């Protein structure tokens, strides 16, 4: 596990923002983990109630909030306007395995297939976790309005989830509640179904997601029209002034 205080060779310097006061993180700290590092050194430790290398990932039930409410709850902003969270992964039905993706004023919808995360990043190597991409939709399915909020869900591979369950002890700082549910895993062991979620800032401003894509385009067209009109009048005034 490498927690880097400077840039990696051959890659540009990560931007990020300073960690919040009171986190105990040193000035200049940047959180720049690989997928494997997130799984092995953070998620696996959280599932086993073991301490993480650094307190850089906030614990939030993301499915109780809209995505634009989450950045302010992060420990600090990562590279490329990203925010990291531990969150319980609820189930849609008590006896099922299908996750409940409803959140705030909408729901998260998976895109594409799961991406296996292997030890050492070697293709065909030991699978230590799984990564899934999701997009936020406002409204109720299946007629929700697609937004540009994106998140990546990291979860343990089944074998590692079972191993973590053998060493898991309920953390004393949490009270049992509906937001801290547990689920059955391999060998009937109990383990909190925690995941790591990374949220990315929208490519298009959401204005608290009250402005849809068409409205945004209309807004852009109006701005372009106003700019062209101002340039036209400025040019006309210059010509008039030049003739006098």
mmCIF file of C-alpha atoms in Angstrom:
data_model
loop_
_atom_site.group_PDB
_atom_site.id
_atom_site.type_symbol
_atom_site.label_atom_id
_atom_site.label_comp_id
_atom_site.label_asym_id
_atom_site.label_seq_id
_atom_site.Cartn_x
_atom_site.Cartn_y
_atom_site.Cartn_z
ATOM 1 C CA UNK A 1 0.000 0.000 0.000
ATOM 2 C CA UNK A 2 1.370 3.385 -0.972
ATOM 3 C CA UNK A 3 -0.051 6.644 0.311
ATOM 4 C CA UNK A 4 1.759 9.102 -1.878
ATOM 5 C CA UNK A 5 2.834 12.574 -0.888
ATOM 6 C CA UNK A 6 4.137 13.369 -4.344
ATOM 7 C CA UNK A 7 3.306 12.543 -7.938
ATOM 8 C CA UNK A 8 3.854 9.136 -9.458
ATOM 9 C CA UNK A 9 6.416 8.812 -12.239
ATOM 10 C CA UNK A 10 5.013 9.294 -15.753
ATOM 11 C CA UNK A 11 1.708 10.680 -14.445
ATOM 12 C CA UNK A 12 0.686 14.328 -13.959
ATOM 13 C CA UNK A 13 0.500 15.713 -10.469
ATOM 14 C CA UNK A 14 -2.872 14.984 -8.865
ATOM 15 C CA UNK A 15 -4.875 18.046 -8.007
ATOM 16 C CA UNK A 16 -7.170 17.353 -5.073
ATOM 17 C CA UNK A 17 -7.835 19.751 -2.226
ATOM 18 C CA UNK A 18 -6.321 19.962 1.255
ATOM 19 C CA UNK A 19 -7.782 17.538 3.824
ATOM 20 C CA UNK A 20 -10.179 19.002 6.344
ATOM 21 C CA UNK A 21 -8.891 20.267 9.643
ATOM 22 C CA UNK A 22 -8.926 17.666 12.379
ATOM 23 C CA UNK A 23 -8.255 14.668 10.123
ATOM 24 C CA UNK A 24 -4.640 14.348 11.280
ATOM 25 C CA UNK A 25 -3.418 14.170 7.685
ATOM 26 C CA UNK A 26 -0.202 16.030 6.848
ATOM 27 C CA UNK A 27 -0.083 19.070 4.551
ATOM 28 C CA UNK A 28 0.396 18.088 0.937
ATOM 29 C CA UNK A 29 -1.338 14.752 1.424
ATOM 30 C CA UNK A 30 -2.902 13.314 -1.732
ATOM 31 C CA UNK A 31 -5.065 10.203 -1.890
ATOM 32 C CA UNK A 32 -4.172 8.453 -5.120
ATOM 33 C CA UNK A 33 -4.983 4.725 -4.690
ATOM 34 C CA UNK A 34 -5.188 2.019 -7.311
ATOM 35 C CA UNK A 35 -8.274 -0.188 -7.499
ATOM 36 C CA UNK A 36 -6.389 -3.007 -5.782
ATOM 37 C CA UNK A 37 -5.210 -0.727 -2.963
ATOM 38 C CA UNK A 38 -8.771 0.430 -2.311
ATOM 39 C CA UNK A 39 -9.937 -3.172 -2.036
ATOM 40 C CA UNK A 40 -7.038 -4.710 -0.097
ATOM 41 C CA UNK A 41 -6.015 -1.918 2.261
ATOM 42 C CA UNK A 42 -9.319 -0.141 2.852
ATOM 43 C CA UNK A 43 -12.455 -2.129 2.031
ATOM 44 C CA UNK A 44 -11.133 -5.479 3.272
ATOM 45 C CA UNK A 45 -9.962 -3.858 6.499
ATOM 46 C CA UNK A 46 -13.291 -2.079 6.996
ATOM 47 C CA UNK A 47 -15.187 -5.345 6.496
ATOM 48 C CA UNK A 48 -12.981 -6.976 9.136
ATOM 49 C CA UNK A 49 -13.372 -4.008 11.535
ATOM 50 C CA UNK A 50 -9.619 -3.428 11.325
ATOM 51 C CA UNK A 51 -8.090 0.073 11.252
ATOM 52 C CA UNK A 52 -7.395 1.560 7.826
ATOM 53 C CA UNK A 53 -3.959 3.003 6.942
ATOM 54 C CA UNK A 54 -5.384 6.535 7.096
ATOM 55 C CA UNK A 55 -8.749 8.103 7.911
ATOM 56 C CA UNK A 56 -9.373 9.331 4.383
ATOM 57 C CA UNK A 57 -12.704 7.666 3.548
ATOM 58 C CA UNK A 58 -15.855 8.964 5.228
ATOM 59 C CA UNK A 59 -18.620 6.571 6.226
ATOM 60 C CA UNK A 60 -21.995 7.672 4.847
ATOM 61 C CA UNK A 61 -25.175 5.864 3.851
ATOM 62 C CA UNK A 62 -25.156 7.179 0.292
ATOM 63 C CA UNK A 63 -28.576 5.755 -0.516
ATOM 64 C CA UNK A 64 -30.228 8.165 1.897
ATOM 65 C CA UNK A 65 -28.916 11.205 0.007
ATOM 66 C CA UNK A 66 -28.875 12.813 -3.409
ATOM 67 C CA UNK A 67 -25.416 12.833 -5.029
ATOM 68 C CA UNK A 68 -24.995 16.618 -4.827
ATOM 69 C CA UNK A 69 -25.349 16.376 -1.029
ATOM 70 C CA UNK A 70 -22.344 14.067 -0.729
ATOM 71 C CA UNK A 71 -19.242 16.193 -1.505
ATOM 72 C CA UNK A 72 -19.635 18.213 1.693
ATOM 73 C CA UNK A 73 -19.581 14.966 3.701
ATOM 74 C CA UNK A 74 -16.292 13.680 2.302
ATOM 75 C CA UNK A 75 -13.064 13.897 4.301
ATOM 76 C CA UNK A 76 -11.522 15.734 1.368
ATOM 77 C CA UNK A 77 -11.738 15.944 -2.384
ATOM 78 C CA UNK A 78 -9.601 13.474 -4.307
ATOM 79 C CA UNK A 79 -8.075 13.777 -7.751
ATOM 80 C CA UNK A 80 -10.259 14.879 -10.662
ATOM 81 C CA UNK A 81 -13.069 16.096 -8.379
ATOM 82 C CA UNK A 82 -13.703 12.695 -6.794
ATOM 83 C CA UNK A 83 -15.050 11.868 -3.340
ATOM 84 C CA UNK A 84 -14.625 8.551 -1.499
ATOM 85 C CA UNK A 85 -17.103 6.908 0.885
ATOM 86 C CA UNK A 86 -17.690 3.703 2.794
ATOM 87 C CA UNK A 87 -21.376 2.834 2.646
ATOM 88 C CA UNK A 88 -23.613 -0.105 3.539
ATOM 89 C CA UNK A 89 -25.001 -1.919 0.518
ATOM 90 C CA UNK A 90 -28.680 -2.532 1.184
ATOM 91 C CA UNK A 91 -30.780 -5.242 -0.439
ATOM 92 C CA UNK A 92 -33.957 -4.686 -2.406
ATOM 93 C CA UNK A 93 -35.636 -7.690 -0.762
ATOM 94 C CA UNK A 94 -34.813 -9.138 2.701
ATOM 95 C CA UNK A 95 -34.158 -12.650 1.392
ATOM 96 C CA UNK A 96 -32.642 -11.690 -1.949
ATOM 97 C CA UNK A 97 -29.247 -10.617 -3.211
ATOM 98 C CA UNK A 98 -30.349 -7.826 -5.542
ATOM 99 C CA UNK A 99 -29.128 -4.448 -4.224
ATOM 100 C CA UNK A 100 -31.490 -1.588 -3.503
ATOM 101 C CA UNK A 101 -30.380 1.337 -5.690
ATOM 102 C CA UNK A 102 -33.023 3.900 -4.663
ATOM 103 C CA UNK A 103 -31.410 7.077 -3.327
ATOM 104 C CA UNK A 104 -32.751 10.498 -2.373
ATOM 105 C CA UNK A 105 -34.928 11.875 -5.160
ATOM 106 C CA UNK A 106 -33.989 9.156 -7.650
ATOM 107 C CA UNK A 107 -31.996 5.984 -8.137
ATOM 108 C CA UNK A 108 -28.648 4.672 -9.329
ATOM 109 C CA UNK A 109 -28.532 2.511 -12.443
ATOM 110 C CA UNK A 110 -25.648 0.209 -13.343
ATOM 111 C CA UNK A 111 -23.937 0.706 -16.689
ATOM 112 C CA UNK A 112 -21.942 -1.997 -18.432
ATOM 113 C CA UNK A 113 -20.646 -5.144 -16.772
ATOM 114 C CA UNK A 114 -18.739 -5.689 -13.547
ATOM 115 C CA UNK A 115 -14.980 -5.254 -13.806
ATOM 116 C CA UNK A 116 -12.910 -7.767 -11.815
ATOM 117 C CA UNK A 117 -10.030 -6.336 -9.784
ATOM 118 C CA UNK A 118 -7.091 -8.730 -9.657
ATOM 119 C CA UNK A 119 -4.068 -8.940 -7.380
ATOM 120 C CA UNK A 120 -1.256 -6.949 -8.906
ATOM 121 C CA UNK A 121 -3.540 -5.916 -11.758
ATOM 122 C CA UNK A 122 -2.523 -9.085 -13.607
ATOM 123 C CA UNK A 123 -5.136 -10.333 -16.115
ATOM 124 C CA UNK A 124 -6.328 -13.756 -15.035
ATOM 125 C CA UNK A 125 -4.866 -13.306 -11.552
ATOM 126 C CA UNK A 126 -6.602 -13.745 -8.216
ATOM 127 C CA UNK A 127 -9.793 -11.688 -8.107
ATOM 128 C CA UNK A 128 -9.809 -9.611 -4.917
ATOM 129 C CA UNK A 129 -12.790 -7.395 -5.700
ATOM 130 C CA UNK A 130 -15.283 -6.108 -8.236
ATOM 131 C CA UNK A 131 -15.849 -2.626 -9.650
ATOM 132 C CA UNK A 132 -19.153 -1.383 -11.057
ATOM 133 C CA UNK A 133 -20.068 1.944 -12.698
ATOM 134 C CA UNK A 134 -23.450 3.559 -11.974
ATOM 135 C CA UNK A 135 -25.287 6.686 -13.166
ATOM 136 C CA UNK A 136 -27.834 8.671 -11.153
ATOM 137 C CA UNK A 137 -31.382 9.119 -12.486
ATOM 138 C CA UNK A 138 -33.891 11.567 -11.001
ATOM 139 C CA UNK A 139 -37.444 10.367 -10.507
ATOM 140 C CA UNK A 140 -38.866 6.879 -10.341
ATOM 141 C CA UNK A 141 -37.821 3.974 -12.559
ATOM 142 C CA UNK A 142 -38.158 3.312 -15.392
ATOM 143 C CA UNK A 143 -38.910 6.936 -16.347
ATOM 144 C CA UNK A 144 -36.158 8.660 -14.429
ATOM 145 C CA UNK A 145 -34.217 11.557 -15.932
ATOM 146 C CA UNK A 146 -30.564 10.675 -16.517
ATOM 147 C CA UNK A 147 -28.067 13.040 -14.901
ATOM 148 C CA UNK A 148 -24.300 13.336 -15.237
ATOM 149 C CA UNK A 149 -23.533 12.151 -11.720
ATOM 150 C CA UNK A 150 -21.387 9.022 -11.890
ATOM 151 C CA UNK A 151 -20.137 6.708 -9.164
ATOM 152 C CA UNK A 152 -17.973 3.611 -9.041
ATOM 153 C CA UNK A 153 -18.848 0.879 -6.565
ATOM 154 C CA UNK A 154 -16.079 -1.330 -5.181
ATOM 155 C CA UNK A 155 -17.006 -4.517 -3.363
ATOM 156 C CA UNK A 156 -15.085 -7.547 -2.123
ATOM 157 C CA UNK A 157 -14.992 -10.770 -4.097
ATOM 158 C CA UNK A 158 -17.107 -13.447 -2.373
ATOM 159 C CA UNK A 159 -14.137 -15.434 -1.055
ATOM 160 C CA UNK A 160 -12.579 -12.355 0.549
ATOM 161 C CA UNK A 161 -15.934 -11.226 1.949
ATOM 162 C CA UNK A 162 -16.244 -14.608 3.652
ATOM 163 C CA UNK A 163 -12.705 -14.354 5.046
ATOM 164 C CA UNK A 164 -13.439 -10.906 6.438
ATOM 165 C CA UNK A 165 -16.605 -12.268 8.036
ATOM 166 C CA UNK A 166 -14.579 -14.725 10.150
ATOM 167 C CA UNK A 167 -12.647 -11.873 11.739
ATOM 168 C CA UNK A 168 -15.455 -9.323 11.857
ATOM 169 C CA UNK A 169 -16.533 -7.858 15.177
ATOM 170 C CA UNK A 170 -19.250 -5.177 15.298
ATOM 171 C CA UNK A 171 -17.545 -1.789 15.812
ATOM 172 C CA UNK A 172 -18.519 -0.234 19.123
ATOM 173 C CA UNK A 173 -18.913 3.248 17.705
ATOM 174 C CA UNK A 174 -21.964 2.244 15.669
ATOM 175 C CA UNK A 175 -25.434 1.474 16.937
ATOM 176 C CA UNK A 176 -27.488 -1.205 15.240
ATOM 177 C CA UNK A 177 -29.905 0.437 12.849
ATOM 178 C CA UNK A 178 -31.551 -0.095 9.491
ATOM 179 C CA UNK A 179 -28.635 1.673 7.814
ATOM 180 C CA UNK A 180 -26.133 -0.859 9.169
ATOM 181 C CA UNK A 181 -27.764 -4.078 7.971
ATOM 182 C CA UNK A 182 -25.801 -7.272 7.479
ATOM 183 C CA UNK A 183 -26.278 -10.055 4.953
ATOM 184 C CA UNK A 184 -25.480 -13.748 4.645
ATOM 185 C CA UNK A 185 -22.314 -14.596 2.761
ATOM 186 C CA UNK A 186 -20.398 -17.795 2.034
ATOM 187 C CA UNK A 187 -20.463 -20.468 4.768
ATOM 188 C CA UNK A 188 -23.381 -18.668 6.446
ATOM 189 C CA UNK A 189 -21.014 -16.128 7.985
ATOM 190 C CA UNK A 190 -22.263 -12.650 8.741
ATOM 191 C CA UNK A 191 -20.417 -9.637 7.411
ATOM 192 C CA UNK A 192 -21.502 -6.034 6.848
ATOM 193 C CA UNK A 193 -21.982 -5.598 3.115
ATOM 194 C CA UNK A 194 -19.892 -2.447 2.928
ATOM 195 C CA UNK A 195 -18.639 -1.009 -0.322
ATOM 196 C CA UNK A 196 -16.388 1.856 -1.319
ATOM 197 C CA UNK A 197 -18.024 4.397 -3.598
ATOM 198 C CA UNK A 198 -16.206 7.026 -5.659
ATOM 199 C CA UNK A 199 -18.300 9.927 -6.942
ATOM 200 C CA UNK A 200 -17.232 12.034 -9.903
ATOM 201 C CA UNK A 201 -18.330 15.604 -10.479
ATOM 202 C CA UNK A 202 -20.765 16.032 -13.414
ATOM 203 C CA UNK A 203 -19.330 17.005 -16.774
ATOM 204 C CA UNK A 204 -22.303 19.363 -17.131
ATOM 205 C CA UNK A 205 -23.315 21.582 -14.174
ATOM 206 C CA UNK A 206 -26.374 20.093 -12.504
ATOM 207 C CA UNK A 207 -27.533 23.232 -10.666
ATOM 208 C CA UNK A 208 -28.606 20.873 -7.896
ATOM 209 C CA UNK A 209 -29.937 18.582 -10.625
ATOM 210 C CA UNK A 210 -33.003 20.785 -11.071
ATOM 211 C CA UNK A 211 -31.880 21.741 -14.549
ATOM 212 C CA UNK A 212 -32.107 18.953 -17.138
ATOM 213 C CA UNK A 213 -29.849 18.554 -20.154
ATOM 214 C CA UNK A 214 -32.250 20.227 -22.613
ATOM 215 C CA UNK A 215 -32.640 23.215 -20.331
ATOM 216 C CA UNK A 216 -28.877 23.423 -20.035
ATOM 217 C CA UNK A 217 -28.523 23.455 -23.833
ATOM 218 C CA UNK A 218 -31.166 26.186 -24.131
ATOM 219 C CA UNK A 219 -29.315 28.161 -21.479
ATOM 220 C CA UNK A 220 -26.087 27.797 -23.452
ATOM 221 C CA UNK A 221 -27.814 28.919 -26.690
ATOM 222 C CA UNK A 222 -29.229 32.005 -24.979
ATOM 223 C CA UNK A 223 -25.781 32.904 -23.664
ATOM 224 C CA UNK A 224 -24.266 32.420 -27.141
ATOM 225 C CA UNK A 225 -26.992 34.617 -28.685
ATOM 226 C CA UNK A 226 -26.414 37.366 -26.118
ATOM 227 C CA UNK A 227 -22.673 37.234 -26.771
ATOM 228 C CA UNK A 228 -23.139 37.444 -30.560
ATOM 229 C CA UNK A 229 -25.587 40.352 -30.205
ATOM 230 C CA UNK A 230 -23.203 42.256 -27.936
ATOM 231 C CA UNK A 231 -20.348 41.724 -30.377
ATOM 232 C CA UNK A 232 -22.528 42.910 -33.272
ATOM 233 C CA UNK A 233 -23.551 46.125 -31.506
ATOM 234 C CA UNK A 234 -19.969 46.739 -30.380
ATOM 235 C CA UNK A 235 -18.776 46.372 -33.967
ATOM 236 C CA UNK A 236 -21.553 48.707 -35.195
ATOM 237 C CA UNK A 237 -20.651 51.346 -32.613
ATOM 238 C CA UNK A 238 -16.991 51.169 -33.627
ATOM 239 C CA UNK A 239 -17.862 51.683 -37.291
ATOM 240 C CA UNK A 240 -20.138 54.623 -36.475
ATOM 241 C CA UNK A 241 -17.506 56.208 -34.275
ATOM 242 C CA UNK A 242 -14.914 55.704 -37.001
ATOM 243 C CA UNK A 243 -17.046 57.563 -39.555
ATOM 244 C CA UNK A 244 -17.520 60.683 -37.433
#
